[in-house]
Amino acid sequence: MLPGRMMDFPLTLSHLMERARTFYPRSEIVSRNPDKSLHRYTYADFYARTCRLANALTRLGVKAGDRVATLSWNHYRHLEVYYGVPCMGAVVHTLNLRLHPNDLGYIARHAEDSVVVVDRSLLPLFEKFKDAVPSIRHVIVVPDAGPAPEGTLDYEALLAAESPDFDFPQLDENSASMLCYTSGTTGNPKGVLYSHRSTVLHALACCMTDVTGMREADAVMPVVPMFHAAAWGLAFDAVLTGAKLVLPGPHLDPPSLLDLMAAEKVTLAGGVPTIWIGILALLDQAPNKWDLSSMRSMLIGGSAAPPSLIEGFQQRHGLEVVHAWGMTEMSPVGTMAKVKGPLRQAAHEAKSSARASQGFALPFVETRVASDDGTLLPWDGETMGELEVRGPWVASSYFSDEGADRYTKDGWFKTGDVVTIDSHGYVRICDRSKDVIKSGGEWISSVALENALMAHPAVLEAAVFAGKHPKWDERPLAAVALKEGQQVTKEELTAHLAGQFAKMWLPDDYVFVPQVPRTSTGKFLKTKLREDYGDHLLKNPKADAAT
Ligand code: ADP
């Protein structure tokens, strides 16, 4: 081999910080406080305060590799911890504030967090699990809703006592930067330890024109929490590009989000489908109330975005939705549904189908589809199998070496998602392997049925899940939430689906619910539905359409 003669310059987050200070000192970071007032400052202020934080943590004895946890909403102080901790060589660990205290205790103990930075408003939650985490040495309270109580350290007092300069160390790009746990939708949460290098490469790829296309002129609003898969990297992408950041704090209801998007002229926002479902319903009710003319792209991911949602935004409000797929284990973005090449000229239907798919792989992410026995399957858009991936921002193992069974012998990560891939490379998720409905040997895609149900004008949300069945093992059941003031019968829903699916696929029964239960990250919680209604067909044989 003839070695190249280029510098071995480390890909670290401190470079992003330095860059923001040097080239974009006036870019704004706007945060909404719990009382709905806005806090504004610039990247120059952010840099100086992040240095103060790094000085304070050093004084508290935080060392390279130590885990500093956050229990926080999306706001500017959380962002300071996001950068200050990894840039000084320690690891920021984002705790998911929607989890049960027992789970939080398990995760923080597993991570061996030594410092916790917690919003004052979330302190009651922290109190419920702190005793389960003996490794915690310091509790730093962000005074978002009153002062820090005795026995804790006040975030602002700590920063005020420190210098706004900090000499960030030269780090190895492979050193750990952030620890995120999977939200445990289908099992115990597992830790994923990102590196500086993986985070920087992920940010560079995400900002490419045909991915998010983020740029300095954008105003970016991560609705997706900073504790959920690093807010999809949006906070890193923004600092890299110098874009304005708009952080929504704790008010995530549709009117509050729309108010902020309009007021701050947001151009790019990201959130899970349940957030956008609520926003679309409100826009449909009051189409002219909010001026969203600045918005150029709304990213949806985390669970399947129904095509009716994507089309609804596009056709009724002229808003572009971009569907993406990812996983905590992938930093998290893996694929993005941009319409490419010949499909741009294709008929509306083919374009919509590409837009509604989970998209094709980002550069440096490789995708393939395999059967249970590991045989690789064709990219024909029809053959279903498990999606396997590899790339520089895919976890090579979990934090404490669990989950070795998630890797193939040749080093690919098994996503647990059942997919097809078509000849253009577009991935379509049919299900998570644990949610797929196995009815008499046939696999039924809950996602396809949900998408079709959510296209019915009366339906707001629909989740399809497996009900136990004496003859077929499992049969599909649907939990349906209707739009305000709408009514529909079970027979009408079946008639709506009948033209699109084989009889075998049609749900045996429907349960009407005010809202589909959600996971801590806003996904439909199918384990709860299976728990509550799994025996429904055994108990109500009359409802059983399949016998
Ligand atoms: P958890 O596994 O606890 O839900 P993650 O947020 O990491 O935590 O979830 C990753 C999973 O979310 C993927 O494996 C996939 O099943 C699902 N997912 C993510 N994005 C999409 C999408 N656009 N469409 C369908 N499913 C998605």
Coordinates of C-alpha atoms and ligand atoms in Angstrom, one line a residue:
M1 CA 0.0 0.0 0.0
L2 CA 1.2 3.5 -0.8
P3 CA 0.0 5.5 2.2
G4 CA -1.7 8.9 1.5
R5 CA 0.1 11.9 2.9
M6 CA -2.7 13.8 4.5
M7 CA -3.1 15.2 8.1
D8 CA -4.7 13.0 10.6
F9 CA -7.0 15.7 11.9
P10 CA -9.4 14.5 14.5
L11 CA -13.2 14.8 13.9
T12 CA -14.3 16.2 17.2
L13 CA -17.2 18.3 18.5
S14 CA -14.8 21.0 19.8
H15 CA -14.1 21.9 16.1
L16 CA -17.9 22.5 15.6
M17 CA -17.9 24.8 18.7
E18 CA -14.8 26.7 17.5
R19 CA -16.2 27.1 14.1
A20 CA -19.5 28.4 15.4
R21 CA -17.7 31.0 17.5
T22 CA -15.4 32.1 14.7
F23 CA -17.8 32.2 11.8
Y24 CA -21.3 32.4 13.2
P25 CA -21.0 34.3 16.5
R26 CA -24.2 36.2 15.8
S27 CA -26.4 33.2 14.9
E28 CA -29.2 32.9 17.4
I29 CA -30.3 30.2 19.8
V30 CA -33.9 30.8 21.0
S31 CA -35.4 28.7 23.8
R32 CA -38.9 28.7 25.2
N33 CA -39.0 28.7 29.0
P34 CA -41.7 26.8 31.0
D35 CA -43.6 30.1 31.5
K36 CA -43.5 30.5 27.7
S37 CA -41.2 33.5 27.7
L38 CA -38.4 33.3 25.2
H39 CA -34.7 33.3 26.0
R40 CA -32.4 34.5 23.2
Y41 CA -28.7 34.5 22.9
T42 CA -26.0 34.1 20.2
Y43 CA -23.5 31.3 19.4
A44 CA -20.8 33.6 20.9
D45 CA -22.7 33.6 24.2
F46 CA -23.3 29.8 23.9
Y47 CA -19.5 29.3 23.4
A48 CA -18.6 31.4 26.4
R49 CA -21.1 29.7 28.7
T50 CA -20.1 26.3 27.5
C51 CA -16.5 27.1 28.5
R52 CA -17.8 28.3 32.0
L53 CA -19.6 24.9 32.3
A54 CA -16.5 23.0 31.3
N55 CA -14.5 24.9 34.0
A56 CA -17.2 24.2 36.6
L57 CA -17.3 20.5 35.8
T58 CA -13.5 20.3 35.9
R59 CA -13.6 21.9 39.3
L60 CA -16.2 19.4 40.5
G61 CA -13.7 16.6 39.5
V62 CA -15.3 15.4 36.3
K63 CA -12.7 13.4 34.3
A64 CA -12.4 12.1 30.8
G65 CA -14.9 9.3 30.2
D66 CA -17.1 10.2 33.2
R67 CA -20.8 10.2 32.5
V68 CA -22.7 13.4 33.1
A69 CA -26.4 12.8 32.8
T70 CA -29.1 15.3 31.7
L71 CA -32.8 15.2 32.7
S72 CA -34.0 18.2 30.6
W73 CA -36.3 19.5 28.0
N74 CA -34.9 21.0 24.8
H75 CA -33.4 24.4 25.8
Y76 CA -30.2 26.3 25.7
R77 CA -28.7 25.1 28.9
H78 CA -29.2 21.5 27.7
L79 CA -27.3 22.5 24.6
E80 CA -24.5 23.8 26.7
V81 CA -24.2 20.4 28.4
Y82 CA -24.5 18.7 25.0
Y83 CA -21.2 20.4 24.0
G84 CA -19.4 21.3 27.2
V85 CA -19.3 17.7 28.5
P86 CA -18.0 15.9 25.4
C87 CA -15.6 18.7 24.4
M88 CA -13.9 18.4 27.8
G89 CA -13.5 14.6 27.2
A90 CA -16.4 13.4 29.3
V91 CA -19.6 11.7 28.1
V92 CA -23.1 13.3 28.1
H93 CA -25.8 10.9 28.9
T94 CA -29.4 12.0 28.1
L95 CA -32.1 10.6 30.3
N96 CA -35.6 10.2 28.9
L97 CA -37.9 12.2 31.2
R98 CA -40.9 10.3 30.0
L99 CA -39.7 7.0 31.4
H100 CA -41.0 5.5 34.6
P101 CA -38.7 6.3 37.6
N102 CA -37.8 2.6 37.9
D103 CA -36.5 2.6 34.4
L104 CA -34.6 5.8 34.9
G105 CA -33.1 4.4 38.0
Y106 CA -32.0 1.3 36.1
I107 CA -30.6 3.3 33.2
A108 CA -28.7 5.8 35.3
R109 CA -27.3 3.1 37.5
H110 CA -26.3 1.0 34.5
A111 CA -24.6 4.0 33.0
E112 CA -22.9 4.8 36.3
D113 CA -23.7 8.5 36.0
S114 CA -21.5 10.6 38.3
V115 CA -23.2 14.0 37.8
V116 CA -26.8 14.8 36.9
V117 CA -27.9 18.1 35.4
V118 CA -31.6 18.3 36.0
D119 CA -34.3 21.0 35.3
R120 CA -35.8 22.4 38.5
S121 CA -39.2 21.5 37.0
L122 CA -38.1 17.8 36.7
L123 CA -36.6 17.6 40.2
P124 CA -39.6 15.7 41.6
L125 CA -39.1 13.0 39.0
F126 CA -35.4 12.8 39.8
E127 CA -36.1 12.5 43.5
K128 CA -38.1 9.3 42.7
F129 CA -35.1 7.4 41.4
K130 CA -31.9 9.2 42.7
D131 CA -31.5 6.7 45.6
A132 CA -31.2 3.9 43.0
V133 CA -28.1 5.5 41.6
P134 CA -25.2 5.3 44.1
S135 CA -22.6 6.6 41.6
I136 CA -24.1 10.2 41.6
R137 CA -21.7 12.6 43.2
H138 CA -23.3 16.0 42.2
V139 CA -26.7 17.2 41.3
I140 CA -26.7 20.4 39.3
V141 CA -30.1 22.1 39.1
V142 CA -31.1 24.2 36.1
P143 CA -33.3 27.0 37.7
D144 CA -36.0 26.9 35.0
A145 CA -38.8 27.0 37.6
G146 CA -37.4 28.4 40.8
P147 CA -34.0 28.2 42.6
A148 CA -32.0 25.1 43.2
P149 CA -32.9 23.6 46.6
E150 CA -30.4 22.9 49.4
G151 CA -28.1 20.0 48.8
T152 CA -27.9 20.7 45.1
L153 CA -25.7 23.0 43.0
D154 CA -27.3 25.8 41.1
Y155 CA -26.3 25.7 37.4
E156 CA -26.2 29.5 37.0
A157 CA -24.3 30.1 40.2
L158 CA -21.7 27.5 39.0
L159 CA -21.3 29.2 35.7
A160 CA -21.1 32.7 37.2
A161 CA -18.1 31.7 39.2
E162 CA -16.1 30.5 36.3
S163 CA -14.0 32.0 33.4
P164 CA -15.6 32.2 29.9
D165 CA -12.4 30.6 28.5
F166 CA -11.5 27.0 28.5
D167 CA -8.8 25.2 26.7
F168 CA -10.6 22.3 25.1
P169 CA -8.2 19.3 25.0
Q170 CA -7.2 17.6 21.8
L171 CA -9.3 14.5 21.9
D172 CA -9.0 11.2 20.1
E173 CA -11.9 11.3 17.5
N174 CA -12.8 7.8 18.6
S175 CA -13.4 8.7 22.2
A176 CA -16.9 8.5 23.5
S177 CA -19.0 11.7 23.3
M178 CA -22.6 10.7 24.2
L179 CA -24.5 7.8 25.7
C180 CA -28.1 7.2 24.6
Y181 CA -30.3 4.4 25.6
T182 CA -32.8 2.9 23.2
S183 CA -36.3 3.8 24.4
G184 CA -37.0 0.1 25.0
T185 CA -40.2 0.0 22.8
T186 CA -39.6 -3.7 22.4
G187 CA -37.3 -4.8 25.2
N188 CA -34.9 -3.6 27.9
P189 CA -33.2 -0.3 27.2
K190 CA -29.7 -0.7 25.9
G191 CA -26.9 1.9 25.9
V192 CA -25.4 3.2 22.7
L193 CA -22.1 5.0 23.1
Y194 CA -21.5 7.5 20.3
S195 CA -18.0 8.8 19.5
H196 CA -16.9 12.3 18.4
R197 CA -16.1 10.9 15.0
S198 CA -19.4 9.1 14.5
T199 CA -21.3 12.2 15.6
V200 CA -19.3 14.5 13.3
L201 CA -19.6 12.2 10.3
H202 CA -23.4 11.8 10.9
A203 CA -23.8 15.6 11.0
L204 CA -21.8 16.1 7.8
A205 CA -23.9 13.5 6.0
C206 CA -27.2 14.8 7.4
C207 CA -26.5 18.4 6.2
M208 CA -25.9 17.3 2.6
T209 CA -28.3 19.0 0.1
D210 CA -30.2 15.8 -0.6
V211 CA -30.5 14.8 3.0
T212 CA -31.8 17.7 5.3
G213 CA -29.9 20.3 3.2
M214 CA -29.4 22.3 6.4
R215 CA -27.6 25.6 6.0
E216 CA -26.7 28.8 7.8
A217 CA -29.9 30.6 6.6
D218 CA -32.1 27.9 8.3
A219 CA -34.0 28.3 11.5
V220 CA -34.1 24.7 12.9
M221 CA -36.6 23.5 15.5
P222 CA -36.0 20.0 17.0
V223 CA -39.4 19.0 18.4
V224 CA -37.9 15.6 18.8
P225 CA -36.5 15.6 22.3
M226 CA -32.7 16.0 22.9
F227 CA -33.1 12.9 25.0
H228 CA -34.4 10.8 22.1
A229 CA -31.5 9.6 19.9
A230 CA -29.7 13.0 20.3
A231 CA -32.7 14.9 18.7
W232 CA -31.7 13.1 15.5
G233 CA -28.4 15.1 15.5
L234 CA -30.2 18.3 14.7
A235 CA -28.4 20.3 17.4
F236 CA -25.1 19.1 16.0
D237 CA -26.1 19.9 12.4
A238 CA -27.2 23.4 13.5
V239 CA -23.9 24.3 15.2
L240 CA -22.0 22.8 12.3
T241 CA -23.8 25.0 9.7
G242 CA -24.3 28.1 11.9
A243 CA -28.1 27.8 11.6
K244 CA -30.5 29.5 14.0
L245 CA -31.7 27.0 16.6
V246 CA -35.2 27.2 18.1
L247 CA -35.7 25.0 21.2
P248 CA -39.3 24.5 22.2
G249 CA -38.9 23.6 25.9
P250 CA -41.7 21.7 27.6
H251 CA -44.7 22.9 25.6
L252 CA -45.1 20.4 22.8
D253 CA -48.9 20.7 22.2
P254 CA -49.8 21.6 18.6
P255 CA -50.9 25.2 19.2
S256 CA -47.7 26.0 21.2
L257 CA -45.5 24.5 18.5
L258 CA -47.3 26.3 15.7
D259 CA -47.1 29.6 17.6
L260 CA -43.3 29.2 17.9
M261 CA -42.8 28.0 14.4
A262 CA -44.6 31.1 13.0
A263 CA -43.1 33.6 15.4
E264 CA -39.5 32.4 14.9
K265 CA -39.9 31.8 11.1
V266 CA -38.8 28.2 11.5
T267 CA -37.6 26.7 8.2
L268 CA -36.8 23.1 9.2
A269 CA -38.4 21.1 12.0
G270 CA -38.2 17.4 13.1
G271 CA -40.6 15.3 15.1
V272 CA -42.3 11.9 15.3
P273 CA -45.6 11.2 13.4
T274 CA -47.8 11.7 16.5
I275 CA -46.6 15.3 16.8
W276 CA -47.3 16.0 13.1
I277 CA -50.7 14.2 13.2
G278 CA -51.8 16.7 15.9
I279 CA -50.4 19.7 14.0
L280 CA -52.1 18.7 10.7
A281 CA -55.4 18.3 12.4
L282 CA -55.1 21.8 13.9
L283 CA -54.0 23.3 10.6
D284 CA -57.0 21.7 8.9
Q285 CA -59.3 23.3 11.4
A286 CA -57.7 26.7 11.1
P287 CA -55.7 26.8 7.9
N288 CA -55.0 30.6 7.9
K289 CA -54.2 31.1 11.6
W290 CA -50.4 30.5 11.4
D291 CA -48.0 31.9 8.8
L292 CA -45.7 29.0 8.0
S293 CA -44.4 30.4 4.8
S294 CA -40.8 30.2 6.0
M295 CA -41.1 26.4 6.6
R296 CA -39.2 24.5 3.8
S297 CA -39.0 21.0 5.2
M298 CA -40.5 19.1 8.0
L299 CA -38.7 15.9 9.0
I300 CA -40.8 12.9 10.2
G301 CA -39.3 9.7 11.6
G302 CA -39.1 7.5 14.6
S303 CA -42.1 5.5 13.4
A304 CA -43.9 5.2 10.1
A305 CA -45.4 8.4 8.7
P306 CA -48.7 7.5 7.1
P307 CA -48.8 8.6 3.4
S308 CA -52.1 10.5 4.2
L309 CA -50.2 12.7 6.6
I310 CA -47.4 13.4 4.1
E311 CA -50.0 14.2 1.3
G312 CA -52.2 16.1 3.7
F313 CA -49.5 18.6 4.5
Q314 CA -48.4 18.9 0.9
Q315 CA -51.8 19.2 -0.8
R316 CA -53.8 21.1 1.8
H317 CA -51.1 23.4 3.2
G318 CA -48.2 23.3 0.6
L319 CA -45.8 22.1 3.3
E320 CA -43.0 19.6 2.4
V321 CA -42.7 16.6 4.6
V322 CA -39.5 14.4 4.4
H323 CA -39.8 10.9 5.8
A324 CA -36.7 9.4 7.4
W325 CA -35.8 6.2 9.2
G326 CA -33.3 5.7 11.9
M327 CA -32.5 4.0 15.2
T328 CA -30.7 5.1 18.4
E329 CA -28.1 2.5 17.3
M330 CA -27.6 4.6 14.1
S331 CA -27.0 8.0 15.7
P332 CA -29.9 7.9 14.5
V333 CA -30.4 8.7 10.8
G334 CA -30.0 5.9 8.3
T335 CA -32.3 6.6 5.3
M336 CA -34.1 9.6 4.0
A337 CA -37.0 9.6 1.5
K338 CA -35.9 12.1 -1.2
V339 CA -37.4 11.6 -4.6
K340 CA -34.5 11.0 -7.0
G341 CA -33.7 10.7 -10.7
P342 CA -36.3 9.2 -13.0
L343 CA -38.9 9.2 -10.2
R344 CA -39.0 13.0 -10.3
Q345 CA -40.5 12.8 -13.8
A346 CA -42.7 9.9 -12.8
A347 CA -46.5 10.0 -12.3
H348 CA -47.8 11.4 -9.0
E349 CA -48.4 7.9 -7.5
A350 CA -44.8 6.7 -8.0
K351 CA -43.5 10.0 -6.5
S352 CA -45.8 9.7 -3.5
S353 CA -44.8 6.1 -3.0
A354 CA -41.1 7.1 -2.9
R355 CA -41.9 10.0 -0.5
A356 CA -43.9 7.7 1.8
S357 CA -41.2 5.0 1.9
Q358 CA -38.5 5.2 4.5
G359 CA -36.1 6.3 1.8
F360 CA -32.6 5.2 0.7
A361 CA -29.4 5.0 2.6
L362 CA -27.3 8.1 3.4
P363 CA -23.7 8.1 2.1
F364 CA -21.6 5.6 4.1
V365 CA -24.6 3.7 5.4
E366 CA -25.1 0.4 3.7
T367 CA -28.4 -1.5 3.7
R368 CA -29.3 -5.1 2.8
V369 CA -32.2 -7.4 3.5
A370 CA -31.9 -10.9 4.8
S371 CA -34.1 -13.9 5.6
D372 CA -34.2 -15.5 9.0
D373 CA -31.4 -17.9 8.0
G374 CA -29.2 -15.1 6.8
T375 CA -29.7 -15.6 3.1
L376 CA -29.6 -12.2 1.3
L377 CA -32.8 -11.3 -0.4
P378 CA -33.3 -9.4 -3.7
W379 CA -34.1 -5.7 -4.0
D380 CA -37.4 -6.3 -5.8
G381 CA -39.7 -4.2 -3.7
E382 CA -41.6 -7.3 -2.7
T383 CA -39.5 -9.8 -0.8
M384 CA -39.7 -9.1 2.9
G385 CA -36.9 -9.8 5.3
E386 CA -34.9 -8.1 8.1
L387 CA -33.1 -4.9 7.3
E388 CA -29.3 -5.1 8.1
V389 CA -27.1 -2.1 8.1
R390 CA -23.5 -1.0 8.6
G391 CA -21.6 2.3 8.5
P392 CA -19.4 4.6 10.5
W393 CA -22.3 5.9 12.7
V394 CA -23.8 2.5 13.4
A395 CA -23.0 1.0 16.9
S396 CA -20.4 -1.7 16.8
S397 CA -21.7 -3.1 20.1
Y398 CA -23.8 -1.9 23.0
F399 CA -22.5 0.0 26.0
S400 CA -22.0 -3.1 28.2
D401 CA -21.7 -5.8 25.6
E402 CA -25.3 -7.0 25.7
G403 CA -27.0 -7.7 22.4
A404 CA -24.3 -9.6 20.6
D405 CA -27.1 -11.5 18.9
R406 CA -28.0 -8.3 17.0
Y407 CA -24.9 -8.7 14.8
T408 CA -24.3 -11.0 11.9
K409 CA -21.1 -13.0 11.6
D410 CA -19.8 -10.6 8.9
G411 CA -20.4 -7.6 11.2
W412 CA -23.7 -6.1 10.0
F413 CA -26.2 -4.8 12.5
K414 CA -29.6 -6.5 12.5
T415 CA -32.2 -3.8 12.9
G416 CA -35.2 -5.9 13.9
D417 CA -37.2 -4.1 11.2
V418 CA -39.0 -6.2 8.5
V419 CA -38.7 -4.4 5.2
T420 CA -38.6 -4.6 1.4
I421 CA -36.0 -2.8 -0.7
D422 CA -36.9 -1.8 -4.2
S423 CA -34.7 -1.6 -7.3
H424 CA -34.0 2.1 -6.6
G425 CA -32.8 1.3 -3.1
Y426 CA -35.9 2.6 -1.3
V427 CA -36.5 0.8 2.0
R428 CA -40.1 0.2 3.0
I429 CA -40.7 -0.8 6.6
C430 CA -43.5 -3.4 6.9
D431 CA -43.1 -3.8 10.7
R432 CA -40.8 -4.3 13.6
S433 CA -40.2 -8.0 13.8
K434 CA -41.9 -8.1 17.2
D435 CA -45.0 -6.3 15.8
V436 CA -45.5 -8.3 12.7
I437 CA -48.8 -10.3 12.8
K438 CA -48.3 -13.9 12.1
S439 CA -51.6 -15.3 11.0
G440 CA -51.7 -19.0 10.0
G441 CA -48.2 -18.8 8.5
E442 CA -48.8 -15.5 6.7
W443 CA -47.1 -12.3 7.7
I444 CA -49.4 -9.3 7.9
S445 CA -47.9 -5.8 7.9
S446 CA -49.4 -3.7 10.7
V447 CA -47.9 -0.6 9.2
A448 CA -49.6 -1.1 5.8
L449 CA -53.0 -1.5 7.5
E450 CA -52.4 1.5 9.8
N451 CA -51.5 3.7 6.8
A452 CA -54.6 2.7 5.0
L453 CA -56.8 3.3 8.1
M454 CA -55.3 6.7 8.7
A455 CA -56.2 7.7 5.2
H456 CA -59.9 7.4 6.1
P457 CA -61.2 10.9 6.6
A458 CA -62.7 10.2 10.0
V459 CA -59.6 8.5 11.5
L460 CA -57.0 10.5 13.4
E461 CA -54.8 7.7 14.6
A462 CA -54.7 3.9 14.1
A463 CA -52.5 1.2 15.5
V464 CA -52.8 -2.4 14.3
F465 CA -51.6 -5.2 16.5
A466 CA -51.8 -8.9 17.0
G467 CA -54.8 -10.5 18.9
K468 CA -54.5 -14.1 20.0
H469 CA -56.5 -16.5 18.0
P470 CA -57.3 -20.2 18.7
K471 CA -57.0 -21.3 15.0
W472 CA -54.7 -18.7 13.3
D473 CA -52.4 -18.0 16.3
E474 CA -52.7 -14.3 15.7
R475 CA -55.2 -12.0 13.9
P476 CA -55.0 -8.3 13.3
L477 CA -56.9 -6.0 15.6
A478 CA -57.0 -2.2 15.2
A479 CA -57.1 0.5 17.9
V480 CA -58.6 3.6 16.3
A481 CA -58.9 7.2 17.5
L482 CA -61.4 9.4 15.5
K483 CA -61.0 13.0 14.6
E484 CA -63.1 15.5 16.7
G485 CA -66.8 15.3 15.8
Q486 CA -66.3 12.4 13.4
Q487 CA -68.0 9.0 13.5
V488 CA -67.5 5.8 11.6
T489 CA -68.7 2.2 12.0
K490 CA -66.5 -0.9 12.0
E491 CA -68.2 -2.1 8.9
E492 CA -67.3 1.2 7.1
L493 CA -63.7 0.8 8.1
T494 CA -63.6 -2.8 6.8
A495 CA -65.2 -1.6 3.6
H496 CA -62.6 1.1 3.3
L497 CA -59.8 -1.5 3.6
A498 CA -61.4 -4.2 1.6
G499 CA -60.4 -2.8 -1.8
Q500 CA -56.8 -2.5 -0.9
F501 CA -56.0 -5.8 1.0
A502 CA -56.7 -9.5 0.7
K503 CA -59.5 -10.6 3.0
M504 CA -57.0 -12.5 5.1
W505 CA -55.4 -9.2 6.1
L506 CA -58.5 -7.3 7.2
P507 CA -58.7 -6.7 11.0
D508 CA -61.0 -9.0 12.9
D509 CA -62.2 -6.2 15.1
Y510 CA -61.7 -2.6 16.0
V511 CA -61.5 -0.9 19.4
F512 CA -62.3 2.8 19.5
V513 CA -60.0 4.7 21.9
P514 CA -59.7 8.5 22.6
Q515 CA -56.0 8.3 21.8
V516 CA -53.7 5.5 20.9
P517 CA -51.3 4.9 23.8
R518 CA -47.8 6.2 23.3
T519 CA -44.3 5.2 24.2
S520 CA -41.9 7.6 26.0
T521 CA -40.8 8.8 22.6
G522 CA -44.3 9.3 21.1
K523 CA -44.6 6.1 19.2
F524 CA -47.7 3.9 19.2
L525 CA -47.3 1.6 22.2
K526 CA -48.3 -1.8 20.8
T527 CA -47.1 -3.8 23.8
K528 CA -49.8 -2.0 25.9
L529 CA -52.4 -2.7 23.2
R530 CA -51.5 -6.3 23.1
E531 CA -51.6 -6.4 26.9
D532 CA -55.1 -4.7 27.1
Y533 CA -56.7 -6.3 24.1
G534 CA -54.6 -9.3 23.1
D535 CA -57.3 -11.7 24.4
H536 CA -60.1 -9.8 22.9
L537 CA -60.9 -12.4 20.2
L538 CA -60.7 -15.2 22.7
K539 CA -63.1 -13.4 25.0
N540 CA -65.4 -12.1 22.2
P541 CA -65.7 -15.0 19.6
K542 CA -68.4 -13.0 17.9
A543 CA -66.0 -10.3 16.9
D544 CA -63.8 -12.9 15.2
A545 CA -64.2 -12.4 11.5
A546 CA -61.6 -15.0 10.5
T547 CA -63.3 -18.2 11.8
Ligands
ADP1 P1 -36.9 2.1 20.3 O1 -36.3 0.9 19.6 O2 -37.0 1.9 21.7 O3 -38.3 2.4 19.7 P2 -35.6 4.0 18.6 O4 -36.2 5.3 18.7 O5 -34.2 3.8 18.4 O6 -36.0 3.3 20.0 O7 -36.4 3.2 17.5 C1 -35.9 2.7 16.3 C2 -37.0 2.0 15.6 O8 -38.1 2.9 15.2 C3 -36.6 1.4 14.2 O9 -36.0 0.2 14.4 C4 -38.0 1.3 13.5 O10 -38.7 0.2 13.9 C5 -38.7 2.5 14.1 N1 -38.6 3.6 13.1 C6 -37.8 4.7 13.0 N2 -38.1 5.5 12.0 C7 -39.1 4.9 11.3 C8 -39.9 5.2 10.1 N3 -39.6 6.3 9.4 N4 -40.8 4.3 9.7 C9 -41.1 3.2 10.4 N5 -40.4 2.9 11.6 C10 -39.5 3.7 12.0

